[in-house]
Structure formats: structure tokens, C-alpha cells
PDB file of C-alpha atoms and ligand atoms in Angstrom:
ATOM      1  CA  MET W   1     134.267-141.303  16.246  1.00 81.00           C
ATOM      2  CA  SER W   2     134.754-138.987  19.215  1.00 93.00           C
ATOM      3  CA  LEU W   3     136.888-135.879  18.831  1.00 96.00           C
ATOM      4  CA  ILE W   4     139.340-137.137  21.452  1.00 97.00           C
ATOM      5  CA  LYS W   5     139.756-140.409  19.610  1.00 97.00           C
ATOM      6  CA  LYS W   6     140.273-138.554  16.340  1.00 97.00           C
ATOM      7  CA  ASN W   7     142.881-136.302  17.935  1.00 98.00           C
ATOM      8  CA  ILE W   8     144.804-139.231  19.397  1.00 98.00           C
ATOM      9  CA  LEU W   9     144.771-141.179  16.142  1.00 97.00           C
ATOM     10  CA  ASN W  10     145.926-138.142  14.192  1.00 97.00           C
ATOM     11  CA  ILE W  11     148.751-137.452  16.571  1.00 98.00           C
ATOM     12  CA  ILE W  12     149.917-141.072  16.641  1.00 96.00           C
ATOM     13  CA  ASP W  13     149.925-140.999  12.839  1.00 96.00           C
ATOM     14  CA  GLU W  14     151.974-137.812  12.788  1.00 96.00           C
ATOM     15  CA  LEU W  15     154.427-139.214  15.298  1.00 96.00           C
ATOM     16  CA  GLU W  16     154.975-142.211  13.071  1.00 94.00           C
ATOM     17  CA  GLN W  17     155.357-140.139   9.903  1.00 93.00           C
ATOM     18  CA  ASN W  18     157.824-137.706  11.449  1.00 91.00           C
ATOM     19  CA  ASN W  19     159.831-139.938  13.735  1.00 89.00           C
ATOM     20  CA  SER W  20     163.511-139.156  13.270  1.00 85.00           C
ATOM     21  CA  GLN W  21     164.707-142.191  15.288  1.00 82.00           C
ATOM     22  CA  LYS W  22     165.455-145.325  13.423  1.00 79.00           C
ATOM     23  CA  ASP W  23     165.535-147.584  16.432  1.00 81.00           C
ATOM     24  CA  SER W  24     162.523-146.533  18.481  1.00 84.00           C
ATOM     25  CA  LYS W  25     158.910-145.441  18.239  1.00 92.00           C
ATOM     26  CA  VAL W  26     157.812-142.112  19.688  1.00 97.00           C
ATOM     27  CA  ARG W  27     155.692-142.693  22.785  1.00 97.00           C
ATOM     28  CA  LEU W  28     152.696-140.513  23.546  1.00 98.00           C
ATOM     29  CA  VAL W  29     151.772-139.447  27.068  1.00 98.00           C
ATOM     30  CA  ALA W  30     148.277-137.913  27.048  1.00 98.00           C
ATOM     31  CA  VAL W  31     148.390-135.093  29.588  1.00 98.00           C
ATOM     32  CA  SER W  32     145.072-135.122  31.420  1.00 98.00           C
ATOM     33  CA  LYS W  33     145.720-132.444  34.048  1.00 97.00           C
ATOM     34  CA  GLY W  34     142.830-130.017  34.323  1.00 97.00           C
ATOM     35  CA  GLN W  35     140.609-132.408  32.294  1.00 97.00           C
ATOM     36  CA  GLY W  36     137.579-134.250  33.603  1.00 95.00           C
ATOM     37  CA  GLN W  37     137.555-137.967  34.110  1.00 94.00           C
ATOM     38  CA  GLU W  38     135.012-138.430  31.279  1.00 95.00           C
ATOM     39  CA  LYS W  39     137.710-137.269  28.867  1.00 97.00           C
ATOM     40  CA  ILE W  40     140.162-139.856  30.163  1.00 97.00           C
ATOM     41  CA  LEU W  41     137.476-142.469  29.659  1.00 97.00           C
ATOM     42  CA  GLU W  42     137.035-141.284  26.095  1.00 96.00           C
ATOM     43  CA  ALA W  43     140.784-141.676  25.497  1.00 97.00           C
ATOM     44  CA  LEU W  44     140.786-145.128  27.110  1.00 97.00           C
ATOM     45  CA  LYS W  45     137.955-146.170  24.782  1.00 95.00           C
ATOM     46  CA  SER W  46     140.095-145.253  21.834  1.00 93.00           C
ATOM     47  CA  GLY W  47     142.784-147.595  23.087  1.00 95.00           C
ATOM     48  CA  HIS W  48     145.159-145.151  24.725  1.00 97.00           C
ATOM     49  CA  ASN W  49     146.222-145.889  28.293  1.00 98.00           C
ATOM     50  CA  ILE W  50     149.249-143.716  29.071  1.00 98.00           C
ATOM     51  CA  PHE W  51     148.401-140.505  30.955  1.00 98.00           C
ATOM     52  CA  GLY W  52     150.385-137.662  32.509  1.00 98.00           C
ATOM     53  CA  GLU W  53     149.376-135.593  35.509  1.00 98.00           C
ATOM     54  CA  ASN W  54     151.001-132.584  37.238  1.00 97.00           C
ATOM     55  CA  TYR W  55     149.079-132.227  40.476  1.00 97.00           C
ATOM     56  CA  LEU W  56     149.169-135.074  42.945  1.00 98.00           C
ATOM     57  CA  GLN W  57     145.787-134.707  44.612  1.00 97.00           C
ATOM     58  CA  GLU W  58     143.956-134.203  41.340  1.00 97.00           C
ATOM     59  CA  ALA W  59     145.707-137.271  39.953  1.00 98.00           C
ATOM     60  CA  ILE W  60     144.933-139.472  42.924  1.00 98.00           C
ATOM     61  CA  ASP W  61     141.271-138.532  42.805  1.00 97.00           C
ATOM     62  CA  LYS W  62     141.120-139.590  39.166  1.00 97.00           C
ATOM     63  CA  GLN W  63     143.073-142.765  39.758  1.00 97.00           C
ATOM     64  CA  LYS W  64     140.616-143.796  42.475  1.00 96.00           C
ATOM     65  CA  SER W  65     137.722-143.678  40.065  1.00 95.00           C
ATOM     66  CA  LEU W  66     139.619-145.504  37.301  1.00 96.00           C
ATOM     67  CA  THR W  67     140.888-148.543  39.152  1.00 94.00           C
ATOM     68  CA  ASN W  68     139.119-150.878  36.708  1.00 94.00           C
ATOM     69  CA  TYR W  69     141.401-149.806  33.873  1.00 96.00           C
ATOM     70  CA  LYS W  70     144.992-150.722  33.234  1.00 96.00           C
ATOM     71  CA  ILE W  71     146.638-147.317  33.050  1.00 98.00           C
ATOM     72  CA  GLU W  72     150.287-146.295  32.987  1.00 98.00           C
ATOM     73  CA  TRP W  73     150.458-143.045  35.009  1.00 98.00           C
ATOM     74  CA  HIS W  74     153.278-140.549  34.505  1.00 98.00           C
ATOM     75  CA  PHE W  75     153.945-137.773  37.039  1.00 98.00           C
ATOM     76  CA  ILE W  76     155.211-134.705  35.140  1.00 98.00           C
ATOM     77  CA  GLY W  77     154.761-131.810  37.617  1.00 97.00           C
ATOM     78  CA  PRO W  78     157.062-130.120  40.120  1.00 96.00           C
ATOM     79  CA  ILE W  79     157.755-132.343  43.129  1.00 96.00           C
ATOM     80  CA  GLN W  80     157.491-131.285  46.752  1.00 95.00           C
ATOM     81  CA  SER W  81     159.657-133.625  48.775  1.00 94.00           C
ATOM     82  CA  ASN W  82     156.903-134.340  51.294  1.00 97.00           C
ATOM     83  CA  LYS W  83     154.801-135.783  48.441  1.00 97.00           C
ATOM     84  CA  CYS W  84     157.381-138.271  47.264  1.00 98.00           C
ATOM     85  CA  LYS W  85     155.848-141.259  48.983  1.00 97.00           C
ATOM     86  CA  LEU W  86     152.440-140.782  47.377  1.00 97.00           C
ATOM     87  CA  ILE W  87     153.997-140.090  44.017  1.00 98.00           C
ATOM     88  CA  ALA W  88     156.144-143.237  44.208  1.00 97.00           C
ATOM     89  CA  GLU W  89     153.152-145.348  45.210  1.00 96.00           C
ATOM     90  CA  ASN W  90     150.746-144.081  42.558  1.00 97.00           C
ATOM     91  CA  PHE W  91     152.805-143.587  39.410  1.00 98.00           C
ATOM     92  CA  SER W  92     155.004-145.840  37.327  1.00 97.00           C
ATOM     93  CA  TRP W  93     156.964-142.951  35.812  1.00 98.00           C
ATOM     94  CA  VAL W  94     158.232-139.646  37.229  1.00 98.00           C
ATOM     95  CA  HIS W  95     159.612-137.169  34.650  1.00 98.00           C
ATOM     96  CA  SER W  96     160.463-134.315  36.968  1.00 98.00           C
ATOM     97  CA  VAL W  97     163.222-135.546  39.270  1.00 98.00           C
ATOM     98  CA  ASP W  98     165.645-132.667  39.721  1.00 97.00           C
ATOM     99  CA  ARG W  99     167.434-133.186  43.024  1.00 97.00           C
ATOM    100  CA  ILE W 100     169.104-135.825  45.141  1.00 97.00           C
ATOM    101  CA  LYS W 101     166.727-135.402  48.042  1.00 97.00           C
ATOM    102  CA  VAL W 102     163.731-136.193  45.861  1.00 98.00           C
ATOM    103  CA  ALA W 103     165.454-139.189  44.256  1.00 98.00           C
ATOM    104  CA  ASN W 104     166.284-140.583  47.695  1.00 98.00           C
ATOM    105  CA  LYS W 105     162.796-140.097  49.021  1.00 98.00           C
ATOM    106  CA  LEU W 106     161.164-141.727  45.976  1.00 98.00           C
ATOM    107  CA  ASN W 107     163.516-144.658  46.340  1.00 98.00           C
ATOM    108  CA  ASP W 108     162.967-145.072  50.070  1.00 97.00           C
ATOM    109  CA  SER W 109     159.203-144.983  49.662  1.00 96.00           C
ATOM    110  CA  LEU W 110     159.078-148.060  47.480  1.00 95.00           C
ATOM    111  CA  GLN W 111     158.453-151.616  48.575  1.00 88.00           C
ATOM    112  CA  GLU W 112     160.836-154.457  47.830  1.00 82.00           C
ATOM    113  CA  LYS W 113     160.961-155.349  44.156  1.00 82.00           C
ATOM    114  CA  THR W 114     158.947-152.391  42.895  1.00 87.00           C
ATOM    115  CA  LEU W 115     160.660-150.188  40.400  1.00 93.00           C
ATOM    116  CA  LEU W 116     159.986-146.615  39.428  1.00 98.00           C
ATOM    117  CA  ASN W 117     161.022-145.196  36.038  1.00 98.00           C
ATOM    118  CA  VAL W 118     162.527-141.753  36.335  1.00 98.00           C
ATOM    119  CA  CYS W 119     163.661-138.970  34.055  1.00 98.00           C
ATOM    120  CA  MET W 120     165.752-136.052  35.208  1.00 98.00           C
ATOM    121  CA  GLN W 121     164.163-132.703  34.411  1.00 98.00           C
ATOM    122  CA  VAL W 122     166.632-130.299  32.868  1.00 97.00           C
ATOM    123  CA  ASN W 123     166.175-126.531  32.931  1.00 95.00           C
ATOM    124  CA  ILE W 124     167.183-126.125  29.323  1.00 90.00           C
ATOM    125  CA  SER W 125     165.776-122.609  28.923  1.00 84.00           C
ATOM    126  CA  ASN W 126     167.813-121.402  31.921  1.00 74.00           C
ATOM    127  CA  GLU W 127     164.895-119.421  33.268  1.00 73.00           C
ATOM    128  CA  ASP W 128     165.145-119.078  36.998  1.00 67.00           C
ATOM    129  CA  SER W 129     161.434-119.584  37.392  1.00 67.00           C
ATOM    130  CA  LYS W 130     161.483-123.068  35.909  1.00 72.00           C
ATOM    131  CA  SER W 131     162.228-126.186  37.845  1.00 84.00           C
ATOM    132  CA  GLY W 132     164.892-128.530  36.621  1.00 94.00           C
ATOM    133  CA  LEU W 133     168.562-129.203  36.879  1.00 95.00           C
ATOM    134  CA  ASN W 134     171.234-126.996  35.434  1.00 94.00           C
ATOM    135  CA  ILE W 135     173.172-128.714  32.728  1.00 94.00           C
ATOM    136  CA  ASN W 136     176.318-128.966  34.874  1.00 94.00           C
ATOM    137  CA  GLU W 137     174.392-130.887  37.571  1.00 96.00           C
ATOM    138  CA  ILE W 138     173.162-133.679  35.311  1.00 97.00           C
ATOM    139  CA  ASP W 139     176.118-136.023  35.623  1.00 97.00           C
ATOM    140  CA  SER W 140     176.158-136.184  39.390  1.00 98.00           C
ATOM    141  CA  LEU W 141     172.399-136.723  39.714  1.00 98.00           C
ATOM    142  CA  ALA W 142     172.536-139.443  37.035  1.00 98.00           C
ATOM    143  CA  LYS W 143     175.263-141.215  38.929  1.00 98.00           C
ATOM    144  CA  HIS W 144     173.310-140.934  42.160  1.00 98.00           C
ATOM    145  CA  ILE W 145     170.031-142.259  40.696  1.00 98.00           C
ATOM    146  CA  ASN W 146     171.831-145.092  38.977  1.00 98.00           C
ATOM    147  CA  ASN W 147     172.991-146.282  42.405  1.00 97.00           C
ATOM    148  CA  LEU W 148     169.497-146.310  43.925  1.00 97.00           C
ATOM    149  CA  ASP W 149     168.077-149.833  43.807  1.00 96.00           C
ATOM    150  CA  LYS W 150     164.420-149.047  43.172  1.00 97.00           C
ATOM    151  CA  LEU W 151     164.781-146.284  40.595  1.00 98.00           C
ATOM    152  CA  THR W 152     165.417-147.002  36.938  1.00 98.00           C
ATOM    153  CA  LEU W 153     167.044-144.074  35.216  1.00 98.00           C
ATOM    154  CA  ARG W 154     165.256-143.768  31.876  1.00 98.00           C
ATOM    155  CA  GLY W 155     166.366-140.399  30.558  1.00 98.00           C
ATOM    156  CA  LEU W 156     165.802-136.651  30.389  1.00 98.00           C
ATOM    157  CA  MET W 157     162.797-134.397  30.344  1.00 98.00           C
ATOM    158  CA  ALA W 158     162.657-130.709  29.461  1.00 96.00           C
ATOM    159  CA  ILE W 159     160.223-127.884  28.924  1.00 94.00           C
ATOM    160  CA  PRO W 160     161.824-125.491  26.429  1.00 93.00           C
ATOM    161  CA  THR W 161     161.599-121.713  26.367  1.00 92.00           C
ATOM    162  CA  ASN W 162     158.067-120.540  25.797  1.00 90.00           C
ATOM    163  CA  THR W 163     158.579-119.106  22.319  1.00 91.00           C
ATOM    164  CA  SER W 164     157.401-119.671  18.751  1.00 90.00           C
ATOM    165  CA  ASN W 165     160.929-119.053  17.490  1.00 94.00           C
ATOM    166  CA  ASP W 166     161.942-122.348  15.938  1.00 95.00           C
ATOM    167  CA  GLU W 167     165.624-121.508  16.011  1.00 96.00           C
ATOM    168  CA  ILE W 168     165.672-121.060  19.761  1.00 95.00           C
ATOM    169  CA  LEU W 169     163.685-124.263  20.228  1.00 95.00           C
ATOM    170  CA  ARG W 170     165.867-126.283  17.841  1.00 96.00           C
ATOM    171  CA  ASN W 171     168.942-125.116  19.661  1.00 96.00           C
ATOM    172  CA  GLU W 172     167.557-126.229  23.021  1.00 96.00           C
ATOM    173  CA  TYR W 173     166.424-129.637  21.754  1.00 96.00           C
ATOM    174  CA  ASN W 174     169.775-130.255  20.188  1.00 96.00           C
ATOM    175  CA  GLN W 175     171.613-129.407  23.363  1.00 96.00           C
ATOM    176  CA  LEU W 176     169.479-131.867  25.196  1.00 97.00           C
ATOM    177  CA  LYS W 177     169.799-134.507  22.528  1.00 97.00           C
ATOM    178  CA  ASN W 178     173.602-134.294  22.770  1.00 97.00           C
ATOM    179  CA  ILE W 179     173.572-134.674  26.545  1.00 97.00           C
ATOM    180  CA  TYR W 180     171.134-137.566  26.174  1.00 97.00           C
ATOM    181  CA  GLU W 181     173.399-139.375  23.697  1.00 97.00           C
ATOM    182  CA  ASP W 182     176.357-138.968  26.059  1.00 98.00           C
ATOM    183  CA  LEU W 183     174.381-140.351  29.000  1.00 98.00           C
ATOM    184  CA  ARG W 184     173.179-143.286  26.937  1.00 97.00           C
ATOM    185  CA  LYS W 185     176.770-144.370  26.495  1.00 97.00           C
ATOM    186  CA  LYS W 186     177.194-144.501  30.263  1.00 98.00           C
ATOM    187  CA  TYR W 187     173.913-146.003  31.430  1.00 98.00           C
ATOM    188  CA  ALA W 188     172.267-148.942  29.698  1.00 97.00           C
ATOM    189  CA  SER W 189     168.840-148.183  31.158  1.00 98.00           C
ATOM    190  CA  ILE W 190     168.553-144.813  29.386  1.00 98.00           C
ATOM    191  CA  ASP W 191     166.159-144.824  26.435  1.00 97.00           C
ATOM    192  CA  THR W 192     163.877-141.803  26.893  1.00 98.00           C
ATOM    193  CA  LEU W 193     164.092-138.213  25.716  1.00 97.00           C
ATOM    194  CA  SER W 194     160.886-136.576  26.958  1.00 98.00           C
ATOM    195  CA  MET W 195     160.259-133.304  25.157  1.00 97.00           C
ATOM    196  CA  GLY W 196     157.515-131.832  23.001  1.00 96.00           C
ATOM    197  CA  MET W 197     154.073-130.599  23.985  1.00 97.00           C
ATOM    198  CA  SER W 198     150.978-129.489  21.996  1.00 97.00           C
ATOM    199  CA  ASN W 199     152.685-126.555  20.330  1.00 95.00           C
ATOM    200  CA  ASP W 200     156.100-128.005  19.592  1.00 95.00           C
ATOM    201  CA  TYR W 201     155.917-131.754  19.407  1.00 97.00           C
ATOM    202  CA  LEU W 202     156.723-132.079  15.714  1.00 96.00           C
ATOM    203  CA  LEU W 203     159.794-129.912  16.062  1.00 95.00           C
ATOM    204  CA  ALA W 204     160.773-131.849  19.174  1.00 96.00           C
ATOM    205  CA  ILE W 205     160.641-135.245  17.484  1.00 96.00           C
ATOM    206  CA  GLU W 206     162.501-133.910  14.443  1.00 94.00           C
ATOM    207  CA  ASN W 207     165.229-133.068  16.906  1.00 94.00           C
ATOM    208  CA  GLY W 208     165.425-136.323  18.775  1.00 94.00           C
ATOM    209  CA  ALA W 209     162.524-136.600  21.220  1.00 96.00           C
ATOM    210  CA  ASN W 210     161.117-140.104  21.586  1.00 96.00           C
ATOM    211  CA  LEU W 211     158.419-139.355  24.121  1.00 98.00           C
ATOM    212  CA  VAL W 212     156.001-136.428  23.818  1.00 98.00           C
ATOM    213  CA  ARG W 213     153.597-135.094  26.435  1.00 98.00           C
ATOM    214  CA  ILE W 214     150.461-133.727  24.817  1.00 98.00           C
ATOM    215  CA  GLY W 215     147.450-132.283  26.606  1.00 98.00           C
ATOM    216  CA  SER W 216     145.322-129.561  25.010  1.00 98.00           C
ATOM    217  CA  LYS W 217     145.816-130.857  21.440  1.00 98.00           C
ATOM    218  CA  ILE W 218     144.087-134.061  22.558  1.00 98.00           C
ATOM    219  CA  PHE W 219     141.588-132.955  25.176  1.00 98.00           C
ATOM    220  CA  GLY W 220     140.937-129.286  24.391  1.00 97.00           C
ATOM    221  CA  LYS W 221     141.258-126.387  26.787  1.00 94.00           C
ATOM    222  CA  ARG W 222     141.911-127.161  30.433  1.00 94.00           C
ATOM    223  CA  LYS W 223     139.514-126.165  33.231  1.00 85.00           C
TER     224      LYS W 223
HETATM  225  C1  PLP M 301     150.809-129.228  30.932  1.00 77.15           C
HETATM  226  C2  PLP M 301     152.026-129.926  30.534  1.00 77.15           C
HETATM  227  C3  PLP M 301     152.109-130.581  29.300  1.00 77.15           C
HETATM  228  C4  PLP M 301     151.019-130.537  28.232  1.00 77.15           C
HETATM  229  O1  PLP M 301     150.879-129.274  27.723  1.00 77.15           O
HETATM  230  P1  PLP M 301     149.953-128.990  26.416  1.00 77.15           P
HETATM  231  O2  PLP M 301     150.458-127.709  25.910  1.00 77.15           O
HETATM  232  O3  PLP M 301     148.560-128.924  26.875  1.00 77.15           O
HETATM  233  O4  PLP M 301     150.189-130.091  25.465  1.00 77.15           O
HETATM  234  C5  PLP M 301     153.278-131.283  29.018  1.00 77.15           C
HETATM  235  N1  PLP M 301     154.298-131.333  29.897  1.00 77.15           N
HETATM  236  C6  PLP M 301     154.234-130.714  31.093  1.00 77.15           C
HETATM  237  C7  PLP M 301     155.390-130.811  32.012  1.00 77.15           C
HETATM  238  C8  PLP M 301     153.120-129.987  31.448  1.00 77.15           C
HETATM  239  O5  PLP M 301     153.097-129.356  32.603  1.00 77.15           O
END
């Protein structure tokens, strides 16, 4: 068995064992940014077909060489508004929507009857350098996205503070989990709390995440 396959199977097993949600499975997005296409093929061979990418051009190059496979592509990187059309056309999920302008442009780029799943990225760590909404902006963006006909509002995404201090991380996840539960009461389409990466995914799912984005723990170091 290849190492990548082993890694994926181990992680899926851990996600099942540690899932704190009664009503949903934890979904795994394999983050393939900075990884060669041969590694994506390895993951596909092990039965995994959900991939996340941060950089549009890199992603499109890979997508072009993988058209024979049925892949669900997630865009998880910062969004420049002039790239919205290509993002909308080439991904089925976007996790990093953080402003009205971007939401509008994604919506306007889509053809009749196509739908794009979106999460709002929240700047939970409150670091100025990070992209994402401030907590007090979430409600108005949610309302806006909910009124756009081609976007389906699926939930929230966050990248927590870069720390190994579990208390700080727990606190951030719980804040987000509470906001998520409130939103869920207002919008029936919301079912996704996207948090947890290679170093923190177990802690994230203990604290309510139901989608994790894992790169290096599956594929090894990035180029
Ligand atoms: C790179 C990246 C990941 C994956 O990070 P790993 O530490 O390699 O698991 C997840 N989410 C986002 C938004 C990223 O940019």
C-alpha cells in the first residue's frame, strides 16, 4: 500500500473514532497545494476524490491534466476579485469568501442552474495579517449570500492562531462553533464547519468541526 493511501486511511479512521457530531460524518478535504500531480493520482487510486487548492493557476494546471477523474475541487485560498470568474467555473466549493464584492462576482460568473457551495472565512484569531471576516460582519454577509441565487451558503471556515497552545485553540473553535450553531438556526442550507489542518484536526473535530482540510499529513512536505 502506498504511503499516501495509508495516510488517508489512517486519517479517515481517526476522524470516525473521534467525531463529536452525532448527526454527521467528518468530511476530509485533501489539500494538494504545492504537491505534484502524481501525488493526487496516488490519492485518487486510494479512493479519495475531494481536493483543496489555494492558488488558482496551480489548481487549473492540475485540473487540466486530471479531466478523466471525477474530482470535487475546493478553493481554500485568499481570493482576488478579478479571479472570481475562474474560481467559480473551476471549483464546486469555495471556503474563503470574506466580502460582498467577492460573493457578488462569484454569483455573477455562474451560468444558469449551476450552484456553488460557499463558506464564509472568519478571522477568528483576530490577526490583521489574516484574511477573513471579523465576527461582527458575519451576519450581514450571510444574509447577502443567502439572497444570491447561484450561491449555496454552507457554513464557516477558519484558520486558528498558529500556536500549539490547546487552550487558545479550543477557545477559538468554540467561539466559531457557537456562531455556527446560531447561523444554522437561521439558514437551512448551513451544514459545514470547516476547521482543522494537519496539526490540529483532532482538536478541531473534538470541538465541533465537521470538515477538515489536511495537506502535509497526507502528502508530506510541500514543494
Ligand atoms: C495549506 C492549507 C491547509 C493544509 O495545511 P496542512 O498543515 O498542510 O494540513 C488547510 N487549509 C488552508 C486554508 C491552507 O491554506
